[in-house]
Amino acid sequence: MTDTITDTIWSWLDTIPDPEIPVISVIDLGIVRGVHWEAGTCVVTITPTYSGCPAVTLIREQIVQALGEHGIGQVEVRLQLAPAWTTDWMTARGRQQLAGYGIAPPAQTVIDISGITRRRQPALQVACPQCGSAHTHLVSQFGSTACKALYRCDDCREPFDYFKAH
């Protein structure tokens, strides 16, 4: 198949929302790792945000359905667990969409710290997605889903989720 068809498939995949955060697409979340063809079958490779992600089955179904609606009859969705997904794979548009939805996007990038002596990390500066203030504090490492933490803004006093970098 041609590159044009593959590019079109990527655009169709960009219309599939993440089941847990519907304002962000699976493309903007960065979980779609590749699209290619094998013997007439469209193979879409995804890396879930974590290996036990409960949304994987639904994401697979959504991919097969979306491509089927566009006439792609043979679709295989493959899981790729290594390298592990990282918030670094999120697009800038996806980060903006999270903030607009009221979820603070990751405030840092993930780096390989192997071989580096662990030091106490400074507290994150997580901006409030409601008012933009940097005067926020961590309430709980656990938010509405495993990939989020709960913060509160010290200025507007609103609680909000923070999408943890990993």
Tab-separated table of C-alpha atoms in Angstrom:
chain	number	residue	atom	x	y	z
A	1	MET	CA	0.000	0.000	0.000
A	2	THR	CA	1.117	3.542	-0.570
A	3	ASP	CA	2.377	6.063	1.936
A	4	THR	CA	-0.683	8.201	1.157
A	5	ILE	CA	-3.037	5.479	2.396
A	6	THR	CA	-0.913	4.975	5.515
A	7	ASP	CA	-0.956	8.738	6.199
A	8	THR	CA	-4.734	8.712	5.807
A	9	ILE	CA	-5.005	5.848	8.284
A	10	TRP	CA	-3.010	7.878	10.807
A	11	SER	CA	-5.523	10.721	10.374
A	12	TRP	CA	-8.417	8.293	10.967
A	13	LEU	CA	-6.716	6.996	14.113
A	14	ASP	CA	-6.403	10.604	15.289
A	15	THR	CA	-10.214	10.711	15.586
A	16	ILE	CA	-10.294	7.877	18.143
A	17	PRO	CA	-10.580	9.260	21.677
A	18	ASP	CA	-8.842	7.732	24.662
A	19	PRO	CA	-11.615	5.908	26.601
A	20	GLU	CA	-10.532	7.370	29.946
A	21	ILE	CA	-9.826	10.925	28.743
A	22	PRO	CA	-12.085	11.480	25.723
A	23	VAL	CA	-10.694	14.930	24.934
A	24	ILE	CA	-7.386	13.423	23.769
A	25	SER	CA	-6.947	11.063	20.824
A	26	VAL	CA	-4.922	7.864	20.886
A	27	ILE	CA	-2.486	9.642	18.545
A	28	ASP	CA	-2.087	12.670	20.828
A	29	LEU	CA	-1.680	10.336	23.803
A	30	GLY	CA	1.205	8.745	21.914
A	31	ILE	CA	0.122	5.120	22.204
A	32	VAL	CA	-0.012	4.392	18.460
A	33	ARG	CA	3.525	3.324	17.580
A	34	GLY	CA	3.134	2.314	13.977
A	35	VAL	CA	0.944	1.491	10.986
A	36	HIS	CA	2.075	-0.870	8.253
A	37	TRP	CA	0.761	-3.513	5.866
A	38	GLU	CA	1.383	-7.262	5.921
A	39	ALA	CA	-0.172	-9.419	3.190
A	40	GLY	CA	-3.174	-7.134	2.765
A	41	THR	CA	-3.741	-6.647	6.491
A	42	CYS	CA	-3.390	-3.243	8.119
A	43	VAL	CA	-1.284	-3.744	11.255
A	44	VAL	CA	-1.566	-1.062	13.930
A	45	THR	CA	0.924	-1.307	16.786
A	46	ILE	CA	0.029	0.284	20.112
A	47	THR	CA	1.827	0.655	23.424
A	48	PRO	CA	-0.599	1.061	26.337
A	49	THR	CA	0.099	3.685	28.965
A	50	TYR	CA	0.862	0.809	31.307
A	51	SER	CA	0.793	-2.952	30.825
A	52	GLY	CA	-2.345	-3.464	32.918
A	53	CYS	CA	-4.335	-0.652	31.293
A	54	PRO	CA	-8.014	-1.654	31.387
A	55	ALA	CA	-8.785	0.394	28.264
A	56	VAL	CA	-6.625	-1.695	25.887
A	57	THR	CA	-9.482	-3.974	24.800
A	58	LEU	CA	-11.751	-1.022	24.050
A	59	ILE	CA	-8.966	0.818	22.194
A	60	ARG	CA	-8.387	-2.272	20.038
A	61	GLU	CA	-12.111	-2.464	19.249
A	62	GLN	CA	-12.247	1.252	18.419
A	63	ILE	CA	-9.300	0.949	16.027
A	64	VAL	CA	-10.807	-2.033	14.201
A	65	GLN	CA	-14.206	-0.309	14.023
A	66	ALA	CA	-12.846	3.051	12.829
A	67	LEU	CA	-10.735	1.511	10.088
A	68	GLY	CA	-13.586	-0.828	9.107
A	69	GLU	CA	-15.889	2.172	8.688
A	70	HIS	CA	-13.376	3.491	6.151
A	71	GLY	CA	-13.282	0.237	4.208
A	72	ILE	CA	-10.224	-1.398	5.774
A	73	GLY	CA	-11.530	-4.929	6.298
A	74	GLN	CA	-8.423	-6.691	7.539
A	75	VAL	CA	-7.032	-5.019	10.674
A	76	GLU	CA	-4.713	-6.439	13.301
A	77	VAL	CA	-3.882	-4.487	16.453
A	78	ARG	CA	-0.621	-5.552	18.082
A	79	LEU	CA	0.580	-4.683	21.563
A	80	GLN	CA	4.169	-3.581	21.980
A	81	LEU	CA	5.171	-3.372	25.634
A	82	ALA	CA	8.831	-2.458	25.153
A	83	PRO	CA	9.934	0.186	25.222
A	84	ALA	CA	7.370	1.151	27.832
A	85	TRP	CA	5.086	4.080	27.034
A	86	THR	CA	6.185	7.434	28.380
A	87	THR	CA	4.419	10.760	28.679
A	88	ASP	CA	7.223	12.131	26.491
A	89	TRP	CA	5.336	10.552	23.563
A	90	MET	CA	2.320	12.837	24.084
A	91	THR	CA	1.941	15.548	21.459
A	92	ALA	CA	1.974	19.263	22.276
A	93	ARG	CA	-1.646	19.396	21.072
A	94	GLY	CA	-2.518	16.564	23.460
A	95	ARG	CA	-0.947	18.405	26.384
A	96	GLN	CA	-2.958	21.517	25.500
A	97	GLN	CA	-6.143	19.460	25.267
A	98	LEU	CA	-5.514	17.968	28.707
A	99	ALA	CA	-5.073	21.425	30.222
A	100	GLY	CA	-8.214	22.698	28.503
A	101	TYR	CA	-10.107	19.725	29.946
A	102	GLY	CA	-8.929	20.566	33.463
A	103	ILE	CA	-6.111	18.010	33.772
A	104	ALA	CA	-2.623	19.409	34.277
A	105	PRO	CA	-0.300	17.846	31.674
A	106	PRO	CA	3.045	16.342	32.711
A	107	ALA	CA	5.317	19.071	34.067
A	108	GLN	CA	8.537	17.282	33.229
A	109	THR	CA	10.053	14.945	30.712
A	110	VAL	CA	11.064	11.427	31.541
A	111	ILE	CA	14.778	10.788	31.411
A	112	ASP	CA	16.908	7.686	31.740
A	113	ILE	CA	18.446	7.883	35.211
A	114	SER	CA	20.199	4.516	35.111
A	115	GLY	CA	23.691	4.850	36.483
A	116	ILE	CA	22.943	8.169	38.187
A	117	THR	CA	23.002	8.405	41.971
A	118	ARG	CA	19.499	9.117	43.199
A	119	ARG	CA	19.091	12.488	44.806
A	120	ARG	CA	16.048	14.059	46.351
A	121	GLN	CA	14.138	15.648	43.489
A	122	PRO	CA	12.768	19.163	43.938
A	123	ALA	CA	8.997	19.465	44.210
A	124	LEU	CA	7.247	19.735	40.860
A	125	GLN	CA	5.879	23.059	39.747
A	126	VAL	CA	2.470	21.949	38.492
A	127	ALA	CA	0.397	24.784	37.057
A	128	CYS	CA	-3.308	24.851	37.852
A	129	PRO	CA	-5.290	24.140	34.661
A	130	GLN	CA	-8.126	26.341	35.970
A	131	CYS	CA	-6.340	29.626	36.725
A	132	GLY	CA	-2.736	29.015	35.630
A	133	SER	CA	-1.236	29.572	39.086
A	134	ALA	CA	1.968	27.754	39.993
A	135	HIS	CA	0.954	27.849	43.661
A	136	THR	CA	-0.284	24.278	43.883
A	137	HIS	CA	0.344	21.331	46.135
A	138	LEU	CA	0.068	17.568	45.977
A	139	VAL	CA	-2.924	16.167	47.854
A	140	SER	CA	-2.518	12.510	46.871
A	141	GLN	CA	-0.231	10.516	44.572
A	142	PHE	CA	-3.395	8.767	43.411
A	143	GLY	CA	-5.973	10.610	41.308
A	144	SER	CA	-9.026	9.472	39.367
A	145	THR	CA	-6.932	6.909	37.441
A	146	ALA	CA	-3.577	5.253	38.081
A	147	CYS	CA	-1.759	7.644	35.752
A	148	LYS	CA	-2.916	10.774	37.588
A	149	ALA	CA	-2.231	12.451	40.940
A	150	LEU	CA	-4.557	14.806	42.822
A	151	TYR	CA	-3.432	18.404	43.319
A	152	ARG	CA	-5.085	21.534	44.726
A	153	CYS	CA	-4.497	25.126	43.712
A	154	ASP	CA	-3.586	27.430	46.611
A	155	ASP	CA	-4.956	30.468	44.755
A	156	CYS	CA	-8.318	29.427	43.280
A	157	ARG	CA	-8.636	26.507	45.772
A	158	GLU	CA	-9.814	24.097	43.049
A	159	PRO	CA	-8.713	20.465	43.092
A	160	PHE	CA	-7.439	19.028	39.812
A	161	ASP	CA	-5.853	15.937	38.325
A	162	TYR	CA	-2.230	15.989	37.226
A	163	PHE	CA	-1.190	13.524	34.517
A	164	LYS	CA	1.955	12.032	36.084
A	165	ALA	CA	5.107	11.858	33.988
A	166	HIS	CA	6.254	8.294	33.445
